[in-house]
Structure formats: C-alpha cells, structure tokens
Short mmCIF file of the C-alpha atoms (twelve columns), coordinates in Angstrom:
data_MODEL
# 
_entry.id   MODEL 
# 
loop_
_atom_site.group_PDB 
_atom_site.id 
_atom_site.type_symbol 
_atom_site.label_atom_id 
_atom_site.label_alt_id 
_atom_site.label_comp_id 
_atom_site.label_asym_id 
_atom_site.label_seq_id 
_atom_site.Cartn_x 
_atom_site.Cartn_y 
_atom_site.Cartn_z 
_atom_site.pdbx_PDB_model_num 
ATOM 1   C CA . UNK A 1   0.000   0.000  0.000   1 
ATOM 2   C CA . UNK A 2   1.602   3.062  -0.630  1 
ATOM 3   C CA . UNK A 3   0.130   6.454  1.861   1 
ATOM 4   C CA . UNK A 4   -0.464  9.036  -0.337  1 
ATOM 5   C CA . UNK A 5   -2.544  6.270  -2.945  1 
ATOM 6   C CA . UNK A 6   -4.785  5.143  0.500   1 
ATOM 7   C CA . UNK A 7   -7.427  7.054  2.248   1 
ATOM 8   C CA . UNK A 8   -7.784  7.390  5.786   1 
ATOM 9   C CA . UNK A 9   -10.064 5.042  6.402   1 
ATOM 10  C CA . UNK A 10  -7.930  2.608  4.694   1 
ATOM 11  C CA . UNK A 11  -4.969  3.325  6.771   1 
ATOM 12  C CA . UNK A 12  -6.885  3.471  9.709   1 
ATOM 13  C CA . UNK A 13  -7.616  -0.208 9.120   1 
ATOM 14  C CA . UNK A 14  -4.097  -1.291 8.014   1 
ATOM 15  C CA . UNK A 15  -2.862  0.225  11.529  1 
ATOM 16  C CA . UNK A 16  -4.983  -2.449 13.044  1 
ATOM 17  C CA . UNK A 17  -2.856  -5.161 11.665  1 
ATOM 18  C CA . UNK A 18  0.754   -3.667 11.542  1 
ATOM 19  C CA . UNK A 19  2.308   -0.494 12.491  1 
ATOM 20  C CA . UNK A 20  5.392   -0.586 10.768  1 
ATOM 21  C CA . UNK A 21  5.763   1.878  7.626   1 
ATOM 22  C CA . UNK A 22  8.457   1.957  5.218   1 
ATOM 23  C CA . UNK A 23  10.326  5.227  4.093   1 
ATOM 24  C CA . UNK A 24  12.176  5.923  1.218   1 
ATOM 25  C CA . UNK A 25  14.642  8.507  2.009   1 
ATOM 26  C CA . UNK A 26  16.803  10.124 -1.131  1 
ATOM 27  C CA . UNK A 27  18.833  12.722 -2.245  1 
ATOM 28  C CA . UNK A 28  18.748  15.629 -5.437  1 
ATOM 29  C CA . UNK A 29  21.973  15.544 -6.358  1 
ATOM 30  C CA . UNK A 30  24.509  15.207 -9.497  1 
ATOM 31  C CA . UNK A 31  25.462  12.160 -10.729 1 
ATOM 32  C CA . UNK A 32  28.190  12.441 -13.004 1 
ATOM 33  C CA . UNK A 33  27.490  13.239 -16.555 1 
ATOM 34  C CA . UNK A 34  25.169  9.800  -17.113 1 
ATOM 35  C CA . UNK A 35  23.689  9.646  -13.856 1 
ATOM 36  C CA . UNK A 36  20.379  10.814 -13.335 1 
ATOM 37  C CA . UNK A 37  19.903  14.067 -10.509 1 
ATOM 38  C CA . UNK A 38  17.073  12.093 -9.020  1 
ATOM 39  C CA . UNK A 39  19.332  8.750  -8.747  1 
ATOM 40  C CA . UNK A 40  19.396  8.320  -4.441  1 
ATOM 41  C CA . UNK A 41  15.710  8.707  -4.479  1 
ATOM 42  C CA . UNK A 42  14.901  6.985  -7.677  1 
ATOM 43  C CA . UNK A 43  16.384  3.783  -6.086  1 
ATOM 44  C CA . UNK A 44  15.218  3.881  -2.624  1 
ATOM 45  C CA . UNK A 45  11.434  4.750  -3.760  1 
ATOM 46  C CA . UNK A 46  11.288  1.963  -6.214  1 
ATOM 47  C CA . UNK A 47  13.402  -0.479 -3.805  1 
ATOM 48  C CA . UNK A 48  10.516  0.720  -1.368  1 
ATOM 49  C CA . UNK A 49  7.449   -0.188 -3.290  1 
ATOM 50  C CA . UNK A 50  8.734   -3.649 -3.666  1 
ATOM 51  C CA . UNK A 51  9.686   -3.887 -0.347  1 
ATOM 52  C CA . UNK A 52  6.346   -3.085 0.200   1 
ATOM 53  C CA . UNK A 53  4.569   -5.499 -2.244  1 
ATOM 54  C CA . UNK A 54  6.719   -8.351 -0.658  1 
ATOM 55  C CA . UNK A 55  5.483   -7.479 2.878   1 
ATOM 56  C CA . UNK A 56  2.025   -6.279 2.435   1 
ATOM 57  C CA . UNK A 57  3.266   -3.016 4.417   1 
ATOM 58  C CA . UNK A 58  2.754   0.533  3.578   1 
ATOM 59  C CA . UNK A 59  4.923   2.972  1.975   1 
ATOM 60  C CA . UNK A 60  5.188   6.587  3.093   1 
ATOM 61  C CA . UNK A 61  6.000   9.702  0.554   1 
ATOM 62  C CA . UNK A 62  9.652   9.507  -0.929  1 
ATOM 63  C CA . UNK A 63  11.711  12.056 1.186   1 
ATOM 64  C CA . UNK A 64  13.478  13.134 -2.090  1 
ATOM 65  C CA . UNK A 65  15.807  15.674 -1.276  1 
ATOM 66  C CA . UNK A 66  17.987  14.877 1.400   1 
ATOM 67  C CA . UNK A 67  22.079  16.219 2.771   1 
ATOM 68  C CA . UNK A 68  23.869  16.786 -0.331  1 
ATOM 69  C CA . UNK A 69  25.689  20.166 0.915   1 
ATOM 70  C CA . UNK A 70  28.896  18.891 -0.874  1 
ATOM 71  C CA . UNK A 71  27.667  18.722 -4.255  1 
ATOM 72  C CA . UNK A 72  25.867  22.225 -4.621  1 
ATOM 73  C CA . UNK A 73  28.714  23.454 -7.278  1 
ATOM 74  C CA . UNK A 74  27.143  21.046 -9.274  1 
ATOM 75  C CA . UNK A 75  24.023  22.165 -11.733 1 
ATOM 76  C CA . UNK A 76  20.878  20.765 -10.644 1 
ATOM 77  C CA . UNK A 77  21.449  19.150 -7.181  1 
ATOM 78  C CA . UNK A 78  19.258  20.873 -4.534  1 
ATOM 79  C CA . UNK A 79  19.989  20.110 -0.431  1 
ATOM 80  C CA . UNK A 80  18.949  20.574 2.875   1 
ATOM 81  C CA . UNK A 81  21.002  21.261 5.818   1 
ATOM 82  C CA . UNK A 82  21.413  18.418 8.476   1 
ATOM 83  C CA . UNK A 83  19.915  20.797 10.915  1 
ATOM 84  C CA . UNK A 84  16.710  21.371 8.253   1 
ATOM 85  C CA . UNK A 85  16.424  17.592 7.414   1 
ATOM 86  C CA . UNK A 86  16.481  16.782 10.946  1 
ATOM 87  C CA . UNK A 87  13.485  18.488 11.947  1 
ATOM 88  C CA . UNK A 88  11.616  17.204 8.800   1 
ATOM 89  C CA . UNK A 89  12.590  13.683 9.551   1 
ATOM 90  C CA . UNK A 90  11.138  14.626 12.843  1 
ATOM 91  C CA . UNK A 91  7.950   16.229 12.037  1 
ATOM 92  C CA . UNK A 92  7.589   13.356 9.095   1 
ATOM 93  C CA . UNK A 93  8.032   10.649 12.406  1 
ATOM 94  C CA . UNK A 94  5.391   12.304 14.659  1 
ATOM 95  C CA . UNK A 95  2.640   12.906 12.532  1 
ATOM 96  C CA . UNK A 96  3.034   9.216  11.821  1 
ATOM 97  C CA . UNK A 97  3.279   8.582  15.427  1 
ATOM 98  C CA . UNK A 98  0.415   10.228 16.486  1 
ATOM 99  C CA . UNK A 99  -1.572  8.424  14.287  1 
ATOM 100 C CA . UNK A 100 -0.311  4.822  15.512  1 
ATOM 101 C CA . UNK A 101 2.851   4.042  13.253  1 
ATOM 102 C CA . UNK A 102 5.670   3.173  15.662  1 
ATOM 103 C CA . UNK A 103 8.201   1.006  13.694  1 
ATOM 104 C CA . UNK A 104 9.692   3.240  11.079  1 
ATOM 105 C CA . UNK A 105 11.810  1.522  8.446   1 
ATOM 106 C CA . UNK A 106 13.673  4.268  6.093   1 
ATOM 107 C CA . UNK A 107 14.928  2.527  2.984   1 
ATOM 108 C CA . UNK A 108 17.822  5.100  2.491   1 
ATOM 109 C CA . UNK A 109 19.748  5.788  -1.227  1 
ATOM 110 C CA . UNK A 110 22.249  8.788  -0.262  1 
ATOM 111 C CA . UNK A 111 25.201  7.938  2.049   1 
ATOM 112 C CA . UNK A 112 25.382  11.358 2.772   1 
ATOM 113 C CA . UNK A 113 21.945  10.847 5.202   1 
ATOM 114 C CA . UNK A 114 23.282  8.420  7.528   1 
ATOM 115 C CA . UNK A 115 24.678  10.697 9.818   1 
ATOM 116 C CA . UNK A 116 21.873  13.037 9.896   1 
ATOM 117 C CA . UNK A 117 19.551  10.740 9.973   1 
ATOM 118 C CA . UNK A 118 20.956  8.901  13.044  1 
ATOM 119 C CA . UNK A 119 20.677  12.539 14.872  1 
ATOM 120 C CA . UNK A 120 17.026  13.001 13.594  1 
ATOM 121 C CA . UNK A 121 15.787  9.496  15.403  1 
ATOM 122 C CA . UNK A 122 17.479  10.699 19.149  1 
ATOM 123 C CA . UNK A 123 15.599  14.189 18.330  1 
ATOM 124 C CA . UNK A 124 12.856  12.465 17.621  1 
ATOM 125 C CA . UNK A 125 12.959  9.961  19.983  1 
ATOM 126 C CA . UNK A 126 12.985  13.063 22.691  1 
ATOM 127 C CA . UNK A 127 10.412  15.374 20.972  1 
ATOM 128 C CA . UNK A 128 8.026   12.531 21.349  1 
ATOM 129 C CA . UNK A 129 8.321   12.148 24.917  1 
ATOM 130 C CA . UNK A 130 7.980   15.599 25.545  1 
ATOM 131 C CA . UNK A 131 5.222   15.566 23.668  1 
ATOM 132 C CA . UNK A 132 3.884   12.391 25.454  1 
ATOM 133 C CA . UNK A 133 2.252   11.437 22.898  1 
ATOM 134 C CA . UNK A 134 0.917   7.609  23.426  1 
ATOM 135 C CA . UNK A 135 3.154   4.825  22.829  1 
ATOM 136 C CA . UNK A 136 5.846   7.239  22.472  1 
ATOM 137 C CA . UNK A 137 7.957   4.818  23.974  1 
ATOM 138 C CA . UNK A 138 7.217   2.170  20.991  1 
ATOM 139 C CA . UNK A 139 8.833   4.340  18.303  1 
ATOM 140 C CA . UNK A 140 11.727  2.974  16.705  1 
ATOM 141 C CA . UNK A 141 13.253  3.619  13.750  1 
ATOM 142 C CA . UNK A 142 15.899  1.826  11.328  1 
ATOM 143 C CA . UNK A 143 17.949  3.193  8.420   1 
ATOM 144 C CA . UNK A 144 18.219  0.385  5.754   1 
ATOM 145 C CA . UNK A 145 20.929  1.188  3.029   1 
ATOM 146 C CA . UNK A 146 19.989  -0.708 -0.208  1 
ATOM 147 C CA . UNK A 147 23.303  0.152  -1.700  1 
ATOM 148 C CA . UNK A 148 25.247  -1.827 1.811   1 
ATOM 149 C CA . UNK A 149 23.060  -5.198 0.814   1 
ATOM 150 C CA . UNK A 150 25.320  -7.935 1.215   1 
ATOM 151 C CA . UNK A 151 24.232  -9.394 -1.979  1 
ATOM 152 C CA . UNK A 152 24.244  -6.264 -3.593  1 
ATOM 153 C CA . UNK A 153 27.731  -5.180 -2.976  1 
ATOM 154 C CA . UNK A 154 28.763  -8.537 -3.395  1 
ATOM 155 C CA . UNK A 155 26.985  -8.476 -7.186  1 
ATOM 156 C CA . UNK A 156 28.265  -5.092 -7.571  1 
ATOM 157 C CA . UNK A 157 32.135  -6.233 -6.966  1 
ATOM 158 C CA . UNK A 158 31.521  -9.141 -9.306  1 
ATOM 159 C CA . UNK A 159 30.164  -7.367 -12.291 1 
ATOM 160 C CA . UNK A 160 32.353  -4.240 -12.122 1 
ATOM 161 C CA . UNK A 161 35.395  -4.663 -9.324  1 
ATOM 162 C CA . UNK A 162 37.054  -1.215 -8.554  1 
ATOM 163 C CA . UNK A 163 35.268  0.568  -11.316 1 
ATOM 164 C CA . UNK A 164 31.784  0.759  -9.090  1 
ATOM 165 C CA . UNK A 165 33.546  3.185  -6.946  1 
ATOM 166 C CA . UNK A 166 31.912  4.800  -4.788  1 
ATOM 167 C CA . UNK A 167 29.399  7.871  -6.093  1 
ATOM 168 C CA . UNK A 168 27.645  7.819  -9.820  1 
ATOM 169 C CA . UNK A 169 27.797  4.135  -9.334  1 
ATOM 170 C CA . UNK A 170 27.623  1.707  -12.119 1 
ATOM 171 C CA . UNK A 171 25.154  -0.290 -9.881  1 
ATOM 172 C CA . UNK A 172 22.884  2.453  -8.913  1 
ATOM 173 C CA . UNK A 173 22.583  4.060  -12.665 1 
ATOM 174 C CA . UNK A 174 21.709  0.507  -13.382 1 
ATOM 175 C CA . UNK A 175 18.713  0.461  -10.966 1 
ATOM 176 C CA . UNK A 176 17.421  3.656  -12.260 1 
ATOM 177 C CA . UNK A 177 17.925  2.419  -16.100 1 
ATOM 178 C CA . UNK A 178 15.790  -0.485 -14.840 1 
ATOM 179 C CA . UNK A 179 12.768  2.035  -13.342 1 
ATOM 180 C CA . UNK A 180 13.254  4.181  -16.105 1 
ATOM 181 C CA . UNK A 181 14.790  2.911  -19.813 1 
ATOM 182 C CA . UNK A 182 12.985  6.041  -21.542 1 
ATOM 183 C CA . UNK A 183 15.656  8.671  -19.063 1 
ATOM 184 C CA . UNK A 184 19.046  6.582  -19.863 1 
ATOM 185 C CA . UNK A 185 21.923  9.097  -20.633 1 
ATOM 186 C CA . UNK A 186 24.869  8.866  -22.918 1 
ATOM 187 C CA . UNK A 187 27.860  11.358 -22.587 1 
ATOM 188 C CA . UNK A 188 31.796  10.611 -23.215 1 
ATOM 189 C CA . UNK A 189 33.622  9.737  -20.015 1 
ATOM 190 C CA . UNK A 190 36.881  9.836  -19.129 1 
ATOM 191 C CA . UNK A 191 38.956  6.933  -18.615 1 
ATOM 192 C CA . UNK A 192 40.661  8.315  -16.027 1 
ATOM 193 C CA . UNK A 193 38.478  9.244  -12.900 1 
ATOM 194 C CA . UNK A 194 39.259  10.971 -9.471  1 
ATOM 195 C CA . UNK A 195 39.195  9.059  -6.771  1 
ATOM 196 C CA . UNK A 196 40.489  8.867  -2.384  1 
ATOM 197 C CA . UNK A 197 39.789  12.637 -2.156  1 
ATOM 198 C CA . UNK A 198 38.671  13.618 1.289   1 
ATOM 199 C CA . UNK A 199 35.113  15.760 1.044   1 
ATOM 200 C CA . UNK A 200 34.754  18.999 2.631   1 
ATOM 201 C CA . UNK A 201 32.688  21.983 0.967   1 
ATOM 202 C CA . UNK A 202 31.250  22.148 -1.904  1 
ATOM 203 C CA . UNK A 203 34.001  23.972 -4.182  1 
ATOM 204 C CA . UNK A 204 36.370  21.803 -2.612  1 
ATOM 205 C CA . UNK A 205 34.463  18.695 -4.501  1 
ATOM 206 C CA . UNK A 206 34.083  19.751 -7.572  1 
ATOM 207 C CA . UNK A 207 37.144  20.768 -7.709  1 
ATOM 208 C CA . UNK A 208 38.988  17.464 -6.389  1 
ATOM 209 C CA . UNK A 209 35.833  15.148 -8.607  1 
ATOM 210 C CA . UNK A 210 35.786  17.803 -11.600 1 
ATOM 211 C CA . UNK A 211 32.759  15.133 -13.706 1 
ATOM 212 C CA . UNK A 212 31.350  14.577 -10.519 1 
ATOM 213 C CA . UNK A 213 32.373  10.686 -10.280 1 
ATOM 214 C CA . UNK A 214 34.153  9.152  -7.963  1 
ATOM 215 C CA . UNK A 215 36.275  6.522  -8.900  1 
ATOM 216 C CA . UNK A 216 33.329  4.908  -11.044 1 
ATOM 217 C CA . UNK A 217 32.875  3.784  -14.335 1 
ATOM 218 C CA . UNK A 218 28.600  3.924  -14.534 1 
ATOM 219 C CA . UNK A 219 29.090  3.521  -18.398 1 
ATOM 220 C CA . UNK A 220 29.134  -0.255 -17.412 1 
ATOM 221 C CA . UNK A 221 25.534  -0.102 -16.048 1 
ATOM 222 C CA . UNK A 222 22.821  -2.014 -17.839 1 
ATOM 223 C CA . UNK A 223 18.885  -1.935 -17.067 1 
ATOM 224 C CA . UNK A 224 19.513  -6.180 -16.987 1 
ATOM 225 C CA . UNK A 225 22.082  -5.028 -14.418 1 
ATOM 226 C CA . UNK A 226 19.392  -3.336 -12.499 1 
ATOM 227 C CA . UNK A 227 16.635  -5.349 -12.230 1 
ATOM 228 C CA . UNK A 228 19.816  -7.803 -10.275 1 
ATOM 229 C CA . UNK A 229 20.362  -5.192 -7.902  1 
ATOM 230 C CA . UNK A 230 16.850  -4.604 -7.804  1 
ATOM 231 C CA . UNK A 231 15.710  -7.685 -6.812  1 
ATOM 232 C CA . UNK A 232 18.475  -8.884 -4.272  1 
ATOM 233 C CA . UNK A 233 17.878  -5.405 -2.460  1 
ATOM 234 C CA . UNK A 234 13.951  -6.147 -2.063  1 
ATOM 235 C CA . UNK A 235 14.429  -9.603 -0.862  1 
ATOM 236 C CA . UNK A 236 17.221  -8.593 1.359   1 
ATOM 237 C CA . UNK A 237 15.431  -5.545 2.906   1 
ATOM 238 C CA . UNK A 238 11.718  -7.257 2.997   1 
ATOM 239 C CA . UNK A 239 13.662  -9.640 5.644   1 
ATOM 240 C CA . UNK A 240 14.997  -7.343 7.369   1 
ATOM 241 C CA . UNK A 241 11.712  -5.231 7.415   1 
ATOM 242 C CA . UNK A 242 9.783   -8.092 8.800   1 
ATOM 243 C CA . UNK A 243 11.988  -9.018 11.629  1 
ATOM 244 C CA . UNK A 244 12.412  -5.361 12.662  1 
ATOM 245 C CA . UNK A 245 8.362   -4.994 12.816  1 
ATOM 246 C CA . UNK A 246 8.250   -8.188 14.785  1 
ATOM 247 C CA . UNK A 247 10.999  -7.157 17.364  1 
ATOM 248 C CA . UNK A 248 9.810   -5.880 20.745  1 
# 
C-alpha cells in the first residue's frame, strides 16, 4: 500500500494489523554526466514499493531531497542542511506517530543521510516524549541502506570490481535504467576518474571530482544489471523489514 494512494479510512484499518511503515529517504543531487539528478531517491522509492509489495506493508511519501551540501557546485542538485532535514525527519516521524505508526523503516539511497539521519531518530525519539504522545515509547526507527546489501555489494564487486567506486555508481545508474529505460543518458567519459579525495565543501568537490564521479565507471551499467540489484535489495530488505516490525 503506498500512503499518499490510501485514504484514511484505509490506513486506519491497516494500523490495526501492523504499524510498521516503510520510508524511502533520497537525495537531489549530481550524478556524473550519465547519472540521473534524481538517482538516491529513484532507487530507494522503487526499492521501497517492492519492499512493500513483498510485505504487504505501507509505503510513506519519498523524502526526495535529502544532505547533499557537498555537491551544490554542481548544476541541478538541490539540499537541505542536516539541521533542516532533521526536523523534517522529525515532524515526518510524529505525525506518523500520532496516528499509531511506531516502527519506522527508512529505505535510504544517499550515504550522505546516515549521519543526519541517526541525529534526527534521538531528536525524535525526545520530541516525542515531551510531547507524550501515546506509545511514544514504541517508536523505533531503522535506516536500511539498499546500496550496503550484502548481496548487492557482493553483485556489484563481481560485475564491475574497482570501477563501481563509490558515487555515480555503475550499480545504482543501473537500478534507475531499470525504473526508467525512456531517461538513460549517454555522454563521453573519461577513462581516467578521481578518486580517495577527502570531502569537505562544496568547491572543494568539484574541484577534487571535476565530472562529478568518484572513482566509477557507470558507463558499465545495464537496465539487466538493475533489475539484479533490484531484486536482491527487495528480498534482502523485505527480511529485514519483517523481523524489525516483529521485534519488541
């Protein structure tokens, strides 16, 4: 079931069975000349819905911009603070909360979230006490990286070895060549791409990963590719879904 597709009544009665929710979380941000802008939140929404299917749960809105700070000098890529994406991770948590939801599962696509999204469940986790809101003390949440699937890295090293890298992946242009064939890109790439550069502002990145890459090679991607990582991320993650809505 996916929220914004349901009407209250309907979720009203699925909180009477379950109430776990799943969360795509995302980012708007360049990848590389072939990679799509929407690419984090491309993957984790579609990785949601068949997370979803697989588990009879319920899908919340994509959260589809998320921290990308680093890659602003890039065209295109639109971010939020951690301190802004915290409190809408919050306020996305206890609306939910108040209306029953207490196991929050956020199928993440942007490394660059982790942190802040770590910080956004202890805020949370406080604002809803203070609140006391009932069964405040239920809430948990759980960040599930689809990339950081043991099968799919393991895949990923198989079908491309160093040249996945670590940003514009071959893997996760793949997944969105699978969602969407009609959007695939082809521009020349450089053989020779930056990689091991520490991050710190956004100048600073574009100027140490000029095409935006990172020590990948996403020509190698393949919508066949995709529909791989696809489908060992949604059997992965609808296991690990179902034992974290089961666990006291």
């Amino acid at each position: 079931m996916q929220l914004h597709l349901s009407t209250w009544p309907e979720v009203e009665t699925y909180l009477q069975k379950s109430q776990g929710i799943i969360v795509p979380i995302g980012s708007t941000e360049q990848h590389g000349p072939t990679g799509l802008i929407g690419t984090d939140a491309i993957c984790a929404e579609a990785i949601s819905h068949g997370v979803a299917e697989e588990t009879q749960g319920m899908v919340a809105p994509t959260i589809n911009v998320g921290m990308a700070l680093h890659h602003t000098a890039f065209p295109g890529t639109i971010s939020l603070r951690p301190s802004t994406l915290i409190l809408v991770v919050r306020d996305y948590i206890t609306c939910l909360a108040k209306a029953g939801f207490t196991k929050f599962y956020f199928i993440n696509g942007h490394g660059g979230n982790i942190a802040t999204l770590k910080a956004a469940f202890s805020e949370t986790y406080a604002h809803l006490e203070d609140l006391q809101i009932p069964n405040s003390q239920k809430v948990q949440c759980q960040i599930a990286n689809w990339f950081m699937c043991g099968s799919v890295y393991k895949l990923a090293k198989e079908l491309y070895g160093d040249q996945e890298g670590s940003h514009a992946t071959p893997s996760e242009v793949a997944v969105t060549q699978y969602v969407y064939p009609e959007a695939i890109k082809q521009a020349p790439l450089s053989s020779e791409v930056a990689s091991g550069h520490r991050i710190y502002g956004a100048a600073n990145f574009r100027e140490s990963y000029p095409d935006g890459r990172m020590g990948s090679n996403p020509a190698l991607a393949t919508p066949e590719h995709g529909k791989q990582f696809y489908d060992l991320a949604v059997g992965e993650l609808s296991k690990g879904y179902l034992e974290f809505v089961k666990r006291e």
